[in-house]
Amino acid sequence: MTEIFTARSVEEAKDLAAKKFGKKISEIRFEIIDEGKKGLFGLGAKEAKVKATIADQGSAAAQSTAPKTTAPAPKDEPVTKTASEEKPVVTIETKAEPVKAAEPVKTEAQESPAENVAEDMEEEAYSLDNFTLIEDEALINPKVKLAKDYITSILRAMDVDAEFVVYQNETGAVINIESNNNGTIIGRRGETLDAIQYLCSIIANKGDKDYYRITIDCLGYRSKRKETLEQLAAKVAKSVLRTGRSQPLEPMNPYERRVIHSAISAIDGVSSRSVGEEPYRKIIISSNNPRRGGGRRDNRRDGGRRNDRRNNGGERRNRDREVNMERRSVDLSTSFEKDYKRPKPEDSIEGGLYGKIEL
């Protein structure tokens, strides 16, 4: 049985297929027809389309027909008839097997580039619509309990009181922290919150092959930060379209870079790319139709030979300028990097690596 499902994302379409067929996602064969597209602030959005096929029906039908052909064999007794009846069954199975083996190969080939282009769609900004609020402690996933206990120990050492609200599903969970000192938990641009989330993921998934994604949030900071980054991407893209010049952003972590890339992909006329290495890896937003200088001296009414010299010099200067702009777009340092790399007083030889510590 084959049916096409549409939803806001590929994962939601798979969930709809699983609910419709009453089976697990692993038991259904999927083929991505359209990956969909996330618009900016709801504009230009396009739904994903997935073709779902139940793989077990064909084999179940073959098994159900097999007993019917073998059952009358003992009654008829002739060996020739049973042999003739068994042969068609064998040939049908051998013809069906290559077809079933070929289809999963096609779906894998189609899904792998989708994951590369979307940069791990499962790691995009979460939506609580896909999670269930867990109020009973007995229903909380054991890995989530480990993460909660670890966070509690950290906040206790920081002398911070907090409460937890847990949302979870089959693939992951969201732990929302509510405290009277949220700024300490979040940190500068969410750096402390990201560090806590990273350590919780390591502790919760240690020694287990099945990865369970755990997201740590604090009073909806993740969604607010995502909106801020999308507004930043729209603002910089507007400036790039107006000037035709590439603009770099401050260094960001992989999650924030994915948000910027997703927002820029929904804006026509601009593109984005990541350059550099961690922790200085950043995004450069460029125009698809950059403006080029020069060409004004062609209209001057000077002598032909002298004018040619000027034009040749202008072309060389323009080429040099383009090369320099390309180098700047790759090697341009932001204010954050300059401040980070600037020597600190505590880096002196007398102060030691971490400076003098009074006990």
Short mmCIF file of C-alpha atoms in Angstrom, two decimals:
data_model
loop_
_atom_site.label_atom_id
_atom_site.label_comp_id
_atom_site.label_asym_id
_atom_site.label_seq_id
_atom_site.Cartn_x
_atom_site.Cartn_y
_atom_site.Cartn_z
CA MET A 1 0.00 0.00 0.00
CA THR A 2 1.39 3.36 -1.07
CA GLU A 3 0.22 6.84 -0.12
CA ILE A 4 1.60 10.38 -0.31
CA PHE A 5 1.71 12.58 2.78
CA THR A 6 2.40 16.32 3.06
CA ALA A 7 3.43 18.29 6.15
CA ARG A 8 5.61 21.20 7.26
CA SER A 9 8.70 18.98 7.37
CA VAL A 10 9.83 15.52 6.26
CA GLU A 11 9.79 14.22 9.83
CA GLU A 12 6.19 15.37 10.38
CA ALA A 13 5.14 13.70 7.14
CA LYS A 14 6.72 10.44 8.31
CA ASP A 15 4.87 10.72 11.62
CA LEU A 16 1.57 11.18 9.76
CA ALA A 17 2.30 8.07 7.69
CA ALA A 18 3.10 6.05 10.81
CA LYS A 19 -0.18 7.12 12.45
CA LYS A 20 -2.19 6.42 9.30
CA PHE A 21 -0.77 2.92 8.75
CA GLY A 22 -0.58 2.11 12.45
CA LYS A 23 3.05 1.07 12.16
CA LYS A 24 6.46 2.25 13.31
CA ILE A 25 8.50 4.52 11.09
CA SER A 26 11.17 1.82 10.73
CA GLU A 27 8.57 -0.55 9.24
CA ILE A 28 7.61 1.88 6.46
CA ARG A 29 9.61 2.57 3.31
CA PHE A 30 9.79 6.29 2.52
CA GLU A 31 10.64 8.19 -0.64
CA ILE A 32 11.11 11.96 -0.40
CA ILE A 33 9.31 13.68 -3.27
CA ASP A 34 9.76 17.25 -2.08
CA GLU A 35 11.85 18.35 0.91
CA GLY A 36 9.82 21.52 1.34
CA LYS A 37 11.19 24.93 2.23
CA LYS A 38 11.05 27.06 5.33
CA GLY A 39 10.06 30.62 4.57
CA LEU A 40 11.24 33.65 6.46
CA PHE A 41 8.56 34.71 8.98
CA GLY A 42 6.07 32.41 7.25
CA LEU A 43 6.68 33.83 3.74
CA GLY A 44 7.73 31.55 0.92
CA ALA A 45 7.16 28.38 2.97
CA LYS A 46 6.59 25.14 1.06
CA GLU A 47 5.31 21.88 2.51
CA ALA A 48 7.32 18.69 2.33
CA LYS A 49 5.92 15.73 0.40
CA VAL A 50 6.77 12.09 1.21
CA LYS A 51 5.72 8.85 -0.48
CA ALA A 52 5.15 6.08 2.08
CA THR A 53 4.92 2.37 1.27
CA ILE A 54 4.25 -0.51 3.64
CA ALA A 55 7.00 -3.00 2.88
CA ASP A 56 5.57 -5.97 4.77
CA GLN A 57 2.32 -6.33 2.81
CA GLY A 58 3.95 -7.92 -0.24
CA SER A 59 5.80 -10.54 1.81
CA ALA A 60 2.71 -11.17 3.95
CA ALA A 61 0.63 -11.79 0.82
CA ALA A 62 3.25 -14.20 -0.50
CA GLN A 63 3.27 -16.07 2.79
CA SER A 64 -0.53 -16.24 2.86
CA THR A 65 -0.64 -17.76 -0.65
CA ALA A 66 2.13 -20.26 0.12
CA PRO A 67 0.09 -22.37 2.57
CA LYS A 68 -2.82 -22.52 0.12
CA THR A 69 -0.62 -24.02 -2.58
CA THR A 70 1.11 -26.49 -0.28
CA ALA A 71 -2.05 -27.53 1.58
CA PRO A 72 -3.73 -29.39 -1.30
CA ALA A 73 -0.43 -31.11 -2.16
CA PRO A 74 -0.86 -34.00 0.28
CA LYS A 75 -4.46 -34.60 -0.89
CA ASP A 76 -3.58 -34.87 -4.57
CA GLU A 77 -0.55 -37.12 -3.83
CA PRO A 78 0.99 -36.92 -7.35
CA VAL A 79 4.51 -35.67 -7.10
CA THR A 80 4.48 -33.99 -10.50
CA LYS A 81 1.61 -31.68 -9.55
CA THR A 82 3.16 -30.58 -6.31
CA ALA A 83 6.41 -29.86 -8.05
CA SER A 84 4.64 -27.81 -10.71
CA GLU A 85 2.71 -25.91 -8.06
CA GLU A 86 5.83 -25.15 -6.01
CA LYS A 87 7.83 -23.86 -8.95
CA PRO A 88 5.62 -20.81 -9.68
CA VAL A 89 5.83 -19.81 -6.05
CA VAL A 90 9.59 -19.92 -6.13
CA THR A 91 9.81 -17.91 -9.34
CA ILE A 92 7.46 -15.25 -8.00
CA GLU A 93 9.59 -14.81 -4.90
CA THR A 94 12.82 -14.57 -6.88
CA LYS A 95 11.31 -11.90 -9.12
CA ALA A 96 9.97 -9.88 -6.21
CA GLU A 97 13.18 -9.92 -4.16
CA PRO A 98 15.36 -7.85 -6.52
CA VAL A 99 12.64 -5.21 -6.80
CA LYS A 100 12.33 -4.87 -3.04
CA ALA A 101 16.08 -4.78 -2.62
CA ALA A 102 16.46 -2.05 -5.24
CA GLU A 103 13.86 0.32 -3.79
CA PRO A 104 15.58 0.95 -0.44
CA VAL A 105 18.80 1.75 -2.30
CA LYS A 106 16.99 4.50 -4.21
CA THR A 107 15.48 5.97 -1.07
CA GLU A 108 18.88 6.04 0.66
CA ALA A 109 20.43 7.82 -2.32
CA GLN A 110 17.68 10.42 -2.22
CA GLU A 111 17.74 11.00 1.53
CA SER A 112 21.50 11.41 1.92
CA PRO A 113 21.82 14.60 -0.17
CA ALA A 114 18.79 16.01 1.58
CA GLU A 115 20.53 15.61 4.90
CA ASN A 116 23.67 17.30 3.56
CA VAL A 117 21.80 20.27 2.09
CA ALA A 118 19.58 20.79 5.12
CA GLU A 119 22.53 20.27 7.49
CA ASP A 120 20.88 17.74 9.76
CA MET A 121 17.23 18.72 9.76
CA GLU A 122 16.71 16.85 13.02
CA GLU A 123 19.01 19.34 14.76
CA GLU A 124 17.04 22.39 13.70
CA ALA A 125 15.29 24.55 16.24
CA TYR A 126 12.85 22.37 18.14
CA SER A 127 9.13 22.96 18.31
CA LEU A 128 7.28 21.93 21.45
CA ASP A 129 4.39 20.84 19.22
CA ASN A 130 6.34 17.63 18.59
CA PHE A 131 6.81 16.90 22.31
CA THR A 132 4.53 15.83 25.15
CA LEU A 133 4.52 17.50 28.56
CA ILE A 134 5.52 14.96 31.23
CA GLU A 135 4.04 15.69 34.65
CA ASP A 136 4.52 12.25 36.21
CA GLU A 137 8.12 11.57 37.28
CA ALA A 138 7.64 7.85 36.66
CA LEU A 139 7.11 8.49 32.93
CA ILE A 140 10.32 10.46 32.44
CA ASN A 141 12.94 8.76 30.27
CA PRO A 142 15.90 7.40 32.31
CA LYS A 143 18.33 9.46 30.25
CA VAL A 144 16.35 12.60 31.03
CA LYS A 145 16.55 11.76 34.74
CA LEU A 146 20.33 11.55 34.48
CA ALA A 147 20.42 14.95 32.81
CA LYS A 148 18.13 16.48 35.44
CA ASP A 149 20.24 15.15 38.29
CA TYR A 150 23.39 16.51 36.68
CA ILE A 151 21.86 19.97 36.13
CA THR A 152 20.63 19.99 39.73
CA SER A 153 24.15 19.30 40.98
CA ILE A 154 25.56 22.13 38.86
CA LEU A 155 22.95 24.68 39.96
CA ARG A 156 23.34 23.61 43.56
CA ALA A 157 27.06 24.34 43.35
CA MET A 158 26.18 27.75 41.87
CA ASP A 159 23.74 28.34 44.73
CA VAL A 160 20.84 28.68 42.27
CA ASP A 161 17.37 27.28 42.94
CA ALA A 162 15.46 26.07 39.88
CA GLU A 163 12.47 24.04 38.74
CA PHE A 164 12.25 21.81 35.68
CA VAL A 165 9.55 21.30 33.07
CA VAL A 166 10.13 18.23 30.86
CA TYR A 167 8.82 17.60 27.35
CA GLN A 168 9.78 14.42 25.57
CA ASN A 169 9.02 12.08 22.67
CA GLU A 170 10.60 8.92 21.24
CA THR A 171 13.71 10.60 19.87
CA GLY A 172 14.51 13.33 22.38
CA ALA A 173 13.49 15.62 25.21
CA VAL A 174 13.42 19.30 26.14
CA ILE A 175 14.25 20.33 29.71
CA ASN A 176 13.08 23.87 30.44
CA ILE A 177 14.73 25.46 33.50
CA GLU A 178 12.81 28.06 35.50
CA SER A 179 14.88 29.99 38.02
CA ASN A 180 15.18 33.32 39.79
CA ASN A 181 18.65 33.76 38.28
CA ASN A 182 18.12 32.97 34.60
CA GLY A 183 20.94 35.23 33.40
CA THR A 184 23.52 33.10 35.19
CA ILE A 185 22.13 29.92 33.65
CA ILE A 186 21.94 31.32 30.11
CA GLY A 187 25.25 33.20 30.06
CA ARG A 188 26.59 35.46 27.31
CA ARG A 189 24.72 34.63 24.09
CA GLY A 190 23.66 31.32 25.64
CA GLU A 191 27.21 30.03 26.08
CA THR A 192 26.57 28.66 29.60
CA LEU A 193 23.30 27.07 28.50
CA ASP A 194 25.03 25.45 25.51
CA ALA A 195 27.80 24.10 27.75
CA ILE A 196 25.26 22.55 30.16
CA GLN A 197 23.39 20.99 27.22
CA TYR A 198 26.60 19.55 25.78
CA LEU A 199 27.61 17.94 29.08
CA CYS A 200 24.10 16.58 29.69
CA SER A 201 24.07 14.91 26.25
CA ILE A 202 27.41 13.22 26.96
CA ILE A 203 26.33 11.96 30.38
CA ALA A 204 22.88 10.79 29.27
CA ASN A 205 24.14 8.90 26.18
CA LYS A 206 27.35 7.50 27.65
CA GLY A 207 27.79 3.83 26.74
CA ASP A 208 24.60 3.69 24.65
CA LYS A 209 24.51 3.31 20.87
CA ASP A 210 21.02 4.82 20.52
CA TYR A 211 21.50 8.59 20.71
CA TYR A 212 18.76 10.43 22.63
CA ARG A 213 18.82 14.16 21.90
CA ILE A 214 18.43 16.37 24.97
CA THR A 215 17.82 20.11 24.60
CA ILE A 216 18.25 22.43 27.59
CA ASP A 217 16.24 25.65 27.55
CA CYS A 218 15.64 28.45 30.02
CA LEU A 219 12.39 30.42 29.85
CA GLY A 220 12.13 30.00 26.07
CA TYR A 221 15.57 31.47 25.36
CA ARG A 222 16.13 29.13 22.39
CA SER A 223 13.10 30.35 20.43
CA LYS A 224 13.82 34.00 21.27
CA ARG A 225 17.44 33.62 20.15
CA LYS A 226 16.27 31.99 16.91
CA GLU A 227 13.96 34.95 16.17
CA THR A 228 16.82 37.37 16.86
CA LEU A 229 19.13 35.52 14.47
CA GLU A 230 16.48 35.45 11.74
CA GLN A 231 15.97 39.21 12.10
CA LEU A 232 19.75 39.71 11.95
CA ALA A 233 19.96 37.61 8.76
CA ALA A 234 17.15 39.63 7.13
CA LYS A 235 18.79 42.94 8.11
CA VAL A 236 22.26 41.99 6.82
CA ALA A 237 20.79 40.48 3.64
CA LYS A 238 18.99 43.77 2.94
CA SER A 239 22.25 45.67 3.36
CA VAL A 240 24.12 43.23 1.09
CA LEU A 241 21.48 43.57 -1.63
CA ARG A 242 21.70 47.36 -1.42
CA THR A 243 25.50 47.67 -1.48
CA GLY A 244 26.46 44.48 -3.35
CA ARG A 245 29.24 43.86 -0.83
CA SER A 246 29.73 40.76 1.30
CA GLN A 247 29.36 41.13 5.04
CA PRO A 248 30.71 38.77 7.73
CA LEU A 249 28.87 37.98 10.95
CA GLU A 250 30.29 37.36 14.40
CA PRO A 251 31.55 33.82 15.13
CA MET A 252 28.68 31.50 16.05
CA ASN A 253 28.22 27.92 17.16
CA PRO A 254 26.98 25.31 14.63
CA TYR A 255 23.34 25.56 15.75
CA GLU A 256 23.21 29.36 15.27
CA ARG A 257 24.96 29.07 11.90
CA ARG A 258 22.28 26.64 10.75
CA VAL A 259 19.59 29.15 11.72
CA ILE A 260 21.32 31.87 9.68
CA HIS A 261 21.80 29.57 6.66
CA SER A 262 18.13 28.57 6.79
CA ALA A 263 16.97 32.20 6.94
CA ILE A 264 19.26 33.29 4.09
CA SER A 265 18.11 30.40 1.88
CA ALA A 266 14.60 31.88 1.93
CA ILE A 267 15.79 35.29 0.63
CA ASP A 268 16.34 35.75 -3.10
CA GLY A 269 19.52 37.36 -4.36
CA VAL A 270 21.83 36.46 -1.47
CA SER A 271 23.75 33.41 -0.33
CA SER A 272 25.71 32.41 2.76
CA ARG A 273 28.76 30.31 3.50
CA SER A 274 30.77 29.38 6.57
CA VAL A 275 34.50 30.08 6.75
CA GLY A 276 37.22 29.70 9.35
CA GLU A 277 37.75 27.21 12.13
CA GLU A 278 36.25 26.88 15.57
CA PRO A 279 35.89 28.89 17.73
CA TYR A 280 36.18 31.62 15.06
CA ARG A 281 34.04 29.92 12.41
CA LYS A 282 31.58 32.47 11.06
CA ILE A 283 29.15 33.14 8.22
CA ILE A 284 29.69 35.49 5.28
CA ILE A 285 26.58 36.72 3.48
CA SER A 286 27.18 37.63 -0.17
CA SER A 287 25.14 38.97 -3.05
CA ASN A 288 24.50 36.71 -6.02
CA ASN A 289 24.98 39.75 -8.31
CA PRO A 290 27.87 41.75 -6.78
CA ARG A 291 28.49 45.25 -8.10
CA ARG A 292 31.77 45.94 -9.85
CA GLY A 293 33.48 49.32 -10.00
CA GLY A 294 35.27 50.96 -12.89
CA GLY A 295 34.17 51.65 -16.44
CA ARG A 296 33.58 55.42 -16.07
CA ARG A 297 36.64 56.48 -18.07
CA ASP A 298 35.42 54.81 -21.24
CA ASN A 299 33.22 57.80 -22.04
CA ARG A 300 36.04 60.37 -21.88
CA ARG A 301 37.04 61.99 -25.16
CA ASP A 302 40.78 61.78 -24.81
CA GLY A 303 43.33 60.57 -27.31
CA GLY A 304 42.84 57.00 -28.36
CA ARG A 305 46.23 55.68 -27.24
CA ARG A 306 46.19 57.55 -23.97
CA ASN A 307 42.66 56.44 -23.30
CA ASP A 308 43.63 52.81 -23.90
CA ARG A 309 46.37 53.13 -21.31
CA ARG A 310 43.93 54.49 -18.80
CA ASN A 311 41.44 51.73 -19.53
CA ASN A 312 44.10 49.06 -19.16
CA GLY A 313 45.21 50.55 -15.87
CA GLY A 314 41.62 50.72 -14.70
CA GLU A 315 41.07 47.07 -15.58
CA ARG A 316 44.17 46.05 -13.64
CA ARG A 317 43.07 48.09 -10.65
CA ASN A 318 39.59 46.57 -10.84
CA ARG A 319 41.02 43.06 -10.96
CA ASP A 320 43.27 43.80 -7.99
CA ARG A 321 40.34 45.28 -6.12
CA GLU A 322 38.22 42.16 -6.76
CA VAL A 323 41.05 39.90 -5.56
CA ASN A 324 41.49 42.01 -2.42
CA MET A 325 37.74 41.96 -1.75
CA GLU A 326 37.71 38.17 -2.09
CA ARG A 327 40.61 37.88 0.36
CA ARG A 328 38.91 40.22 2.79
CA SER A 329 35.66 38.25 2.57
CA VAL A 330 37.49 35.12 3.68
CA ASP A 331 40.06 36.52 6.12
CA LEU A 332 38.12 39.48 7.53
CA SER A 333 38.34 39.51 11.31
CA THR A 334 35.42 40.72 13.37
CA SER A 335 35.58 42.83 16.50
CA PHE A 336 34.96 39.74 18.62
CA GLU A 337 38.01 37.98 17.17
CA LYS A 338 40.20 41.06 17.57
CA ASP A 339 39.22 41.41 21.23
CA TYR A 340 39.63 37.70 21.81
CA LYS A 341 43.10 37.56 20.25
CA ARG A 342 44.37 40.80 21.82
CA PRO A 343 47.00 40.05 24.55
CA LYS A 344 45.64 40.20 28.08
CA PRO A 345 47.56 41.39 31.16
CA GLU A 346 47.24 37.97 32.73
CA ASP A 347 49.03 36.39 29.75
CA SER A 348 52.39 37.85 30.82
CA ILE A 349 55.18 35.58 31.96
CA GLU A 350 55.12 36.84 35.54
CA GLY A 351 51.39 36.31 35.88
CA GLY A 352 51.47 32.73 34.69
CA LEU A 353 48.97 31.09 32.40
CA TYR A 354 45.91 32.01 34.46
CA GLY A 355 47.27 34.96 36.39
CA LYS A 356 47.93 35.21 40.09
CA ILE A 357 45.34 33.52 42.29
CA GLU A 358 44.91 34.76 45.83
CA LEU A 359 44.05 32.05 48.38
#
